[in-house]
Short mmCIF file of C-alpha atoms and ligand atoms in Angstrom, two decimals:
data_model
loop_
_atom_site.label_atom_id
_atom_site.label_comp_id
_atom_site.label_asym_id
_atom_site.label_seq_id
_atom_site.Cartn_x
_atom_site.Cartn_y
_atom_site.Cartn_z
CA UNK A 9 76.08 154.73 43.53
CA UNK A 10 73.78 157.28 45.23
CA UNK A 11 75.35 159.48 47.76
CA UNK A 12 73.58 162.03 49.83
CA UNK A 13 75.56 165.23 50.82
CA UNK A 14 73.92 167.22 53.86
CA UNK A 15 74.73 170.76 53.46
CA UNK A 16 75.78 170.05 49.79
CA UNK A 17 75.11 173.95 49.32
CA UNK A 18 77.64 175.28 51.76
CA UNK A 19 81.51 175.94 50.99
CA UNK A 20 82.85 172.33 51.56
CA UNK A 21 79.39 170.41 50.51
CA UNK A 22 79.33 172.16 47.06
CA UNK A 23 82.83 171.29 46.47
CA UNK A 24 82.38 167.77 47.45
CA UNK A 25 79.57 167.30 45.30
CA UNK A 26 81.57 168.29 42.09
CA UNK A 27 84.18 166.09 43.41
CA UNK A 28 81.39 162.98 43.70
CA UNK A 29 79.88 163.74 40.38
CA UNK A 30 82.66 163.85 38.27
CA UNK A 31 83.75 160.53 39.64
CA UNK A 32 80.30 159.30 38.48
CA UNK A 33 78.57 159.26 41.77
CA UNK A 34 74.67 160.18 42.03
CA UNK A 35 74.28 162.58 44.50
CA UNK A 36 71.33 164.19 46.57
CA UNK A 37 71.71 167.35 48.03
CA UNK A 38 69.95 168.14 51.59
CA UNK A 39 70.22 171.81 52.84
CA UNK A 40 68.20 173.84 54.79
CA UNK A 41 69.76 177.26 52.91
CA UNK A 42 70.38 178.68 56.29
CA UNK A 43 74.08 179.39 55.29
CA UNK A 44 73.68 178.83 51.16
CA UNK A 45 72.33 180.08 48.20
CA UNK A 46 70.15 178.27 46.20
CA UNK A 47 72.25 179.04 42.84
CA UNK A 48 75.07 177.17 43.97
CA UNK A 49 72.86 174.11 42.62
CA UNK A 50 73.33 175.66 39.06
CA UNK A 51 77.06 176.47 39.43
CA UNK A 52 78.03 172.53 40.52
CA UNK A 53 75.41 172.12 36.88
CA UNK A 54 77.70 174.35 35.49
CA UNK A 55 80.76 172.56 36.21
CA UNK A 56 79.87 168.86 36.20
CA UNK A 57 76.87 169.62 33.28
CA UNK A 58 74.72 167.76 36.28
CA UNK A 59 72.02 169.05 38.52
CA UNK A 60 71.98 167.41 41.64
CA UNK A 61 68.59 166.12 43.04
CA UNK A 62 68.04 168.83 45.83
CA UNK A 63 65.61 168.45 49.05
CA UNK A 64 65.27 171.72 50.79
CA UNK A 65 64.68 170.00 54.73
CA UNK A 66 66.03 170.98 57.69
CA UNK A 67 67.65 168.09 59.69
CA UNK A 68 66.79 169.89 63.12
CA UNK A 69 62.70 168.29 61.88
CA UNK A 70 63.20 164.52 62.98
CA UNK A 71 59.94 164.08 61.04
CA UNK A 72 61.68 165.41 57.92
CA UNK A 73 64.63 162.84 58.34
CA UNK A 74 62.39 159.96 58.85
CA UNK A 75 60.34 160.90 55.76
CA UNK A 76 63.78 161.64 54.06
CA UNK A 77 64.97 158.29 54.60
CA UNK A 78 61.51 156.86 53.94
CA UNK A 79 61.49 158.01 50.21
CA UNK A 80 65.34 157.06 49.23
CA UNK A 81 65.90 153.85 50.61
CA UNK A 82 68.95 152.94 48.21
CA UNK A 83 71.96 155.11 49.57
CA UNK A 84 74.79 153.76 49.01
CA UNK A 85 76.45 157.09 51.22
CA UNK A 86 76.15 159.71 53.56
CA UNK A 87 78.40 162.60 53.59
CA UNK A 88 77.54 165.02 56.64
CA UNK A 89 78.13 168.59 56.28
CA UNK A 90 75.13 170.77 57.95
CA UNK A 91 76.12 171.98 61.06
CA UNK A 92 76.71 175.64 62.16
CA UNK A 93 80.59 176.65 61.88
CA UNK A 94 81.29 180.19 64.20
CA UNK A 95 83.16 180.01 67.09
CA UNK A 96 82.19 183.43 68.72
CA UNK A 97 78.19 183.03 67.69
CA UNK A 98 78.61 179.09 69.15
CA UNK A 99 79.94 180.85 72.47
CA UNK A 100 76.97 183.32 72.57
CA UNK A 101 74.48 180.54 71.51
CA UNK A 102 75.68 177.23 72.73
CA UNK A 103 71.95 175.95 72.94
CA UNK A 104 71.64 176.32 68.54
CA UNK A 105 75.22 174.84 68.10
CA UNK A 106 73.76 171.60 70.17
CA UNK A 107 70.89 171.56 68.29
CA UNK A 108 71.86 171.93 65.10
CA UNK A 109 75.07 170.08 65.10
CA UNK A 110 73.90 167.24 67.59
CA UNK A 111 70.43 167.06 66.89
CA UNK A 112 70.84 166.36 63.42
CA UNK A 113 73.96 164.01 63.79
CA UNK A 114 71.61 161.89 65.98
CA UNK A 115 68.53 162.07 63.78
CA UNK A 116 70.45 161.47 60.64
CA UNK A 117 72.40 158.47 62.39
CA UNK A 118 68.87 157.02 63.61
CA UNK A 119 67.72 156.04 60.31
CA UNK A 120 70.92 155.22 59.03
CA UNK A 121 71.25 152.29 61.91
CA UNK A 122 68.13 150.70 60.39
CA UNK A 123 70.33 149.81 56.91
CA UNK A 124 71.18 146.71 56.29
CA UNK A 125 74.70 148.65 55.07
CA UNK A 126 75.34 152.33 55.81
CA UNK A 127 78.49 154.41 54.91
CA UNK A 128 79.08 157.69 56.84
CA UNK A 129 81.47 160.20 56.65
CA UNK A 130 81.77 163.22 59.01
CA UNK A 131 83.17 166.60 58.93
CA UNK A 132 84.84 167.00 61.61
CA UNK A 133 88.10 169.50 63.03
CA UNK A 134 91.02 169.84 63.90
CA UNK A 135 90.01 171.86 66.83
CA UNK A 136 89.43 168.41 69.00
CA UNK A 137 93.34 168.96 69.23
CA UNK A 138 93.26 172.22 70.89
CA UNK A 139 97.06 173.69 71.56
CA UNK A 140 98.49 170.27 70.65
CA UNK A 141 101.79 169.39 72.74
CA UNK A 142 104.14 168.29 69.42
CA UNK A 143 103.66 169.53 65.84
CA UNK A 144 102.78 168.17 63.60
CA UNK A 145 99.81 166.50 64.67
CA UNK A 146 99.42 162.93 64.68
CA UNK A 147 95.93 161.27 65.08
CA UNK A 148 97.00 160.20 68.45
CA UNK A 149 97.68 163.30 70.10
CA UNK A 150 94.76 163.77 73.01
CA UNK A 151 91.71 165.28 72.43
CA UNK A 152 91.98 168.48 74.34
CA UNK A 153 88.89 170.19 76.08
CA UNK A 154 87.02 172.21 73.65
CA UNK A 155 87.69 175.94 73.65
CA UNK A 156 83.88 176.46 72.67
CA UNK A 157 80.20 174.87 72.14
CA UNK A 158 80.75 174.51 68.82
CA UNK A 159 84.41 172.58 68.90
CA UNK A 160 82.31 170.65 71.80
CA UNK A 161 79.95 169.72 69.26
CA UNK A 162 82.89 168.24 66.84
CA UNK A 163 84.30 166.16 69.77
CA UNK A 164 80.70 165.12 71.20
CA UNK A 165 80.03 164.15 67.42
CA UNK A 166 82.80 161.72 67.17
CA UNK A 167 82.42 160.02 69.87
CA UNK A 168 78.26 159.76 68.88
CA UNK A 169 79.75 157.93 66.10
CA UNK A 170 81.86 155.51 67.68
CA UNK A 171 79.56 154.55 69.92
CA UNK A 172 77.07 153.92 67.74
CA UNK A 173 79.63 152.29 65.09
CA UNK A 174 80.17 149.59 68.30
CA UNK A 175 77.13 148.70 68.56
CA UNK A 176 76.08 148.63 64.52
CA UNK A 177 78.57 146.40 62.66
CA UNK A 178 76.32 147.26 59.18
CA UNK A 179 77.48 150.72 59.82
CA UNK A 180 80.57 151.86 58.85
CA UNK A 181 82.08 155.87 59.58
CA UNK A 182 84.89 157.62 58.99
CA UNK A 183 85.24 161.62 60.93
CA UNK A 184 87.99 164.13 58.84
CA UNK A 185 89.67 166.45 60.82
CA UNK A 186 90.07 169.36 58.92
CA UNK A 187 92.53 172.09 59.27
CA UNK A 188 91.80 175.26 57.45
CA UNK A 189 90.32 174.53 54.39
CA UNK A 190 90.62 178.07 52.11
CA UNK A 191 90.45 178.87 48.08
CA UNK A 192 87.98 177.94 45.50
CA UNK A 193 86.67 176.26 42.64
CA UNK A 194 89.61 176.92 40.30
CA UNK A 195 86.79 177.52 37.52
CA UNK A 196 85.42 180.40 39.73
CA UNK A 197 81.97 179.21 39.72
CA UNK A 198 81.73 178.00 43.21
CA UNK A 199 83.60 179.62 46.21
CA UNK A 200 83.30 180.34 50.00
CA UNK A 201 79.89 182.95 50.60
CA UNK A 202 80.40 184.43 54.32
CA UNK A 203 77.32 186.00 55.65
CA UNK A 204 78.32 189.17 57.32
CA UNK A 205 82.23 190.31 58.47
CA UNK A 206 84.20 187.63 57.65
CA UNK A 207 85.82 185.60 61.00
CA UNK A 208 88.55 183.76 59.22
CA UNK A 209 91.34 185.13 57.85
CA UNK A 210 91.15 184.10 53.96
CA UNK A 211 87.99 185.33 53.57
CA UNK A 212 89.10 188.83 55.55
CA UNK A 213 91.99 189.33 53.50
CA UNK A 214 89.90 189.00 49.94
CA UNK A 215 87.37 191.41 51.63
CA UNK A 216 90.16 193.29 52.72
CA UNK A 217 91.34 193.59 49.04
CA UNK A 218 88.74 194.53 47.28
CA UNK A 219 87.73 197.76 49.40
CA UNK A 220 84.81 195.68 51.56
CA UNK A 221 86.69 196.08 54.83
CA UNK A 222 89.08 199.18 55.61
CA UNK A 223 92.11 196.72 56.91
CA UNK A 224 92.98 193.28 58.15
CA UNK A 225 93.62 193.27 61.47
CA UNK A 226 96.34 190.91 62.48
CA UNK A 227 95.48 189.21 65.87
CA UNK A 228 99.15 189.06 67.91
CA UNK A 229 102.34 188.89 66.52
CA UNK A 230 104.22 188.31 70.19
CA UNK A 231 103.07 184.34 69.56
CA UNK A 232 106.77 182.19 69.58
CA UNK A 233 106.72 181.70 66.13
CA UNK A 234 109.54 182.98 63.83
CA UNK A 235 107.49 185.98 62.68
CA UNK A 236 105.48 186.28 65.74
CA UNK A 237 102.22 185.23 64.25
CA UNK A 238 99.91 182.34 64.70
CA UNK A 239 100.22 179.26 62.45
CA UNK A 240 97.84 177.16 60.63
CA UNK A 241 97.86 174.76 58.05
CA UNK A 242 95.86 176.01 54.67
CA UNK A 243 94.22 173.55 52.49
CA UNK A 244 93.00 174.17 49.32
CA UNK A 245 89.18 173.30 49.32
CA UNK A 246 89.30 170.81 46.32
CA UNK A 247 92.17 168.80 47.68
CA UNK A 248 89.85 169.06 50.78
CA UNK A 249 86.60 167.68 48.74
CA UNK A 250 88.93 165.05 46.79
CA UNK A 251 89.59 163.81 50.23
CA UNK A 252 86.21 163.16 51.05
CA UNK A 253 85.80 161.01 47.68
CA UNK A 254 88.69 158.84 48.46
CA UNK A 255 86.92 157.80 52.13
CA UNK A 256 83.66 156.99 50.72
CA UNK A 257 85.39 154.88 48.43
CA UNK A 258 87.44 153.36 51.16
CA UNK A 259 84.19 152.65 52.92
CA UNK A 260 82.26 151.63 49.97
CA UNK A 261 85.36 148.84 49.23
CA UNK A 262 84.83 147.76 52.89
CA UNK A 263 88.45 148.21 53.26
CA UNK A 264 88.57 149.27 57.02
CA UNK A 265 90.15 147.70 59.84
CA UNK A 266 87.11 148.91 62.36
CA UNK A 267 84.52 150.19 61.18
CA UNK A 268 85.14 153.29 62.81
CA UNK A 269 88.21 155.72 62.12
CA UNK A 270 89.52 158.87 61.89
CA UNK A 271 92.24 161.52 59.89
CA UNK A 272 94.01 164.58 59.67
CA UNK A 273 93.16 166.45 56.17
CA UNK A 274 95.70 168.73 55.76
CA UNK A 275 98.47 169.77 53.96
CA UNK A 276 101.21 169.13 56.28
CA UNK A 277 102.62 172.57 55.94
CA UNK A 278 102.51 175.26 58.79
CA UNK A 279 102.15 178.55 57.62
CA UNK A 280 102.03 182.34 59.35
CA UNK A 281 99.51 184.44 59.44
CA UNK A 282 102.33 186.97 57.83
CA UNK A 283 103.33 184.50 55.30
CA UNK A 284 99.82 184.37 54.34
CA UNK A 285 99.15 188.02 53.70
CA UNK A 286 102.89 188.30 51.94
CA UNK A 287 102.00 185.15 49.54
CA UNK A 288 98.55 186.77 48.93
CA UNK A 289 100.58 189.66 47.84
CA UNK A 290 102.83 188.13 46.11
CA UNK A 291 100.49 185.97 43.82
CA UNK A 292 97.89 188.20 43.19
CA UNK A 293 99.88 191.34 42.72
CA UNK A 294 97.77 193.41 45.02
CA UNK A 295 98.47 195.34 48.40
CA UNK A 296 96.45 195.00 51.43
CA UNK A 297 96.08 196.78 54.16
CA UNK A 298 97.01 195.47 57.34
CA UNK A 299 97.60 196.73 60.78
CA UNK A 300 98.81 194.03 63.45
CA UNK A 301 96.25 194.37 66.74
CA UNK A 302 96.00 192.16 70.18
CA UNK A 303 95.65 188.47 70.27
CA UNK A 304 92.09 186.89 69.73
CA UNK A 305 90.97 185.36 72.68
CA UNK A 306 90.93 180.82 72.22
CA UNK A 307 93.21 181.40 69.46
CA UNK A 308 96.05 178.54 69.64
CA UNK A 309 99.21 179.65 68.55
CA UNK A 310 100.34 176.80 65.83
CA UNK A 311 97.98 174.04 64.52
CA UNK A 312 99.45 171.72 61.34
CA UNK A 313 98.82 168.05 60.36
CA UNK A 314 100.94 164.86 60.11
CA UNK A 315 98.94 163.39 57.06
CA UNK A 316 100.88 160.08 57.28
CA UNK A 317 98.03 158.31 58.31
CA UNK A 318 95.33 159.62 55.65
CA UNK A 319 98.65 158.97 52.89
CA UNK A 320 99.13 155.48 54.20
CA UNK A 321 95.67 154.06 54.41
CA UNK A 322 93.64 156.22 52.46
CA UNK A 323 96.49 156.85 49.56
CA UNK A 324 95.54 160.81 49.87
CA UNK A 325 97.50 163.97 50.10
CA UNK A 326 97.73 167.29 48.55
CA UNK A 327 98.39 168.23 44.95
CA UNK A 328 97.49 172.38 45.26
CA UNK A 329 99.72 174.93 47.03
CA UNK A 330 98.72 177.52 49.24
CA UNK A 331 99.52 179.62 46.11
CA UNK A 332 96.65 177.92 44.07
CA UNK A 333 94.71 178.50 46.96
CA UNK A 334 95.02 182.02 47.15
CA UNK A 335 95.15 182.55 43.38
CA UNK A 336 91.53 180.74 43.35
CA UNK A 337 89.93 182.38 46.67
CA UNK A 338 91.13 185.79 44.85
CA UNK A 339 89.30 184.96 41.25
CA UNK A 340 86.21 183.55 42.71
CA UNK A 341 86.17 187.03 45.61
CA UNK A 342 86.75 189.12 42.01
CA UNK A 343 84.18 187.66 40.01
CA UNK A 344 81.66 188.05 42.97
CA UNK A 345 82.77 191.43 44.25
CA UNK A 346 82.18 192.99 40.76
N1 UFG B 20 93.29 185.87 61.87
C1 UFG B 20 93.72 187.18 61.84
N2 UFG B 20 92.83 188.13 61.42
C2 UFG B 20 91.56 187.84 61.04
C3 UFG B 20 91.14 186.49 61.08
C4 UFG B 20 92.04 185.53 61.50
O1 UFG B 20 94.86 187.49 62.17
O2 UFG B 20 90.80 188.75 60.70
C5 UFG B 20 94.25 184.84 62.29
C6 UFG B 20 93.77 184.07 63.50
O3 UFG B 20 94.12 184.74 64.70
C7 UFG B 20 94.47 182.73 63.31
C8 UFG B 20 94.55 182.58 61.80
O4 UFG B 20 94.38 183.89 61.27
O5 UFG B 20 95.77 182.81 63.80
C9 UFG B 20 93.47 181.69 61.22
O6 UFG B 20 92.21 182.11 61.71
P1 UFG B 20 90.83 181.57 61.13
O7 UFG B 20 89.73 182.24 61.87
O8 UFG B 20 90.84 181.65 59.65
O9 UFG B 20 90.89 180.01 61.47
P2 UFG B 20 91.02 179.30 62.89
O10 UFG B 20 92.26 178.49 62.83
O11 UFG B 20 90.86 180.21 64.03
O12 UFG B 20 89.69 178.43 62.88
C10 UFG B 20 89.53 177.40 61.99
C11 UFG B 20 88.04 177.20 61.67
C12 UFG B 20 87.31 176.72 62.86
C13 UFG B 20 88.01 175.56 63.49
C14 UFG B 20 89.44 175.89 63.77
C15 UFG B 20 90.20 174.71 64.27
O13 UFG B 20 87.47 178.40 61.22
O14 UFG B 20 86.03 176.30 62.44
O15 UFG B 20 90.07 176.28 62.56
O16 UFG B 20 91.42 175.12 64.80
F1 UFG B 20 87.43 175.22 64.66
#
């Protein structure tokens, strides 16, 4: 079975694609290395002892997609990663977060309509919830209006997708709504790579750690919550990919009931920004620095999944901890801060 990953490079795709190999899946890589280093191609070799086939394209060319398509017509998959992923910069530059999470979506979805069978699988975000009313969150809370361009894009994507889904019965889609997906590899050979000051809090605190950045700042601690600080729920990156794996197989068994659905990935489990920083503590045996500072503006103040939905009809759920999690994030930040 040959599966192409689009931005196979990045933190999720290069998980995904260990996860897809070691099941026995063929997989082609597409990534424009806007966001991703080239040597992550060795370290999925490393770990699976298989190169992926990698085409360096960039989806935003509709030329490139057509010839893409053009050159590998047996796919049996296509996982969809490349899109850009910061808040603030999607804010500042809503035009690029269109283009290249839209653009591409439409481009890619273009040649997959012309299949005779096409499986798709989209990364999409919890942030389509917003501040939902009741916790945890189901699948059918509303879809709230997007806090920024780029959570616009995740919504606008999804409903791309069902639209086109209607109209296509050859194509079938599933969108995953991720929470926060943290940690890494637990070989520490692949691992999150932020460009610039870290925006999200795992990758802060590691930074934090290791002498890169003076101090986390804690944004609010006057949020109703027990400790005062904003909740989220953590996912470990693998149980993340392993997810993916398990809805492409769904799809590929044509076991859906439309051909056009959607889940919560995530742990289930609420947890503090405080109860981050004292687990990090706690499990790696280090201090950090931390001061607690105003709230962050389109912050929401709790955000955690009901995964009974991706349990009951995809048979998924969690196996790591937000310990492993932070163990793993901390070995892979080690091994590349040294
Ligand atoms: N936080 C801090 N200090 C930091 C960074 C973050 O206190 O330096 C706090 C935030 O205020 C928030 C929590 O840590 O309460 C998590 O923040 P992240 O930036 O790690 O994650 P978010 O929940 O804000 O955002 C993530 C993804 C987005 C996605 C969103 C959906 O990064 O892509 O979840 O809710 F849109």
């Amino acid at each position: 079975m040959k599966i192409v990953v689009t931005g196979g490079l990045g933190f999720i795709g290069s998980h995904v694609v260990v996860e897809l190999q070691q099941k026995g899946f063929e997989v082609v890589i597409i990534d424009n290395l806007s966001n991703a280093d080239k040597n992550v191609l060795n370290g999925i070799a490393e770990i699976t002892g298989i190169t992926p086939v990698f085409e360096e394209l960039d989806l935003r060319d509709k030329d490139s997609v057509v010839d893409f398509f053009s050159r590998y017509t047996k796919i049996d998959g296509v996982i969809h990663f490349a899109a850009s992923k910061a808040v603030g910069e999607s804010v500042e530059n809503p035009l690029l977060y269109y283009e290249n999470n839209l653009n591409t979506l439409v481009y890619v979805l273009q040649e997959m309509q012309k299949k005779e069978n096409a499986n798709f699988i989209f990364s999409s975000s919890c942030t389509v919830y917003g501040q939902a009313d009741i916790m945890p969150i189901t699948e059918n809370a509303p879809v709230k209006p997007a806090e920024s361009p780029y959570g616009n894009t995740k919504q606008i994507g999804e409903e791309i997708i069902k639209d086109v889904c209607n109209v296509t019965p050859s194509l079938k889609a599933i969108a995953l709504r991720y929470f926060n997906p943290i940690g890494a590899h637990k070989s520490a050979i692949i691992g999150e790579l932020p460009i610039g000051t870290p925006q999200n809090l795992v990758p802060y605190i590691m930074q934090t750690a290791t002498g890169q950045r003076e101090q986390l700042s804690v944004f609010g601690d006057d949020y109703p919550t027990p400790d005062g600080t904003a909740i989220r729920d953590y996912i470990h990156v693998v149980d993340l990919a392993k997810a993916h794996v398990v809805a492409l197989e769904k799809l590929l068994k044509n076991d859906m009931q439309s051909n056009f659905d959607f889940f919560n990935i995530g742990t289930g489990k609420g947890s503090s920004v405080i109860k981050v920083v004292n687990t990090f503590k706690k499990v790696t045996g280090t201090n950090l620095n931390y001061k607690i500072v105003a709230r962050r503006k389109g912050d929401v103040v709790e955000a955690y999944a009901n995964t009974t939905k991706a349990k009951s009809i995809l048979g998924w759920q969690t196996e790591l901890t937000l310990e492993d999690a932070l163990a793993d994030a901390w070995r892979w930040e080690q091994k590349i801060s040294s």
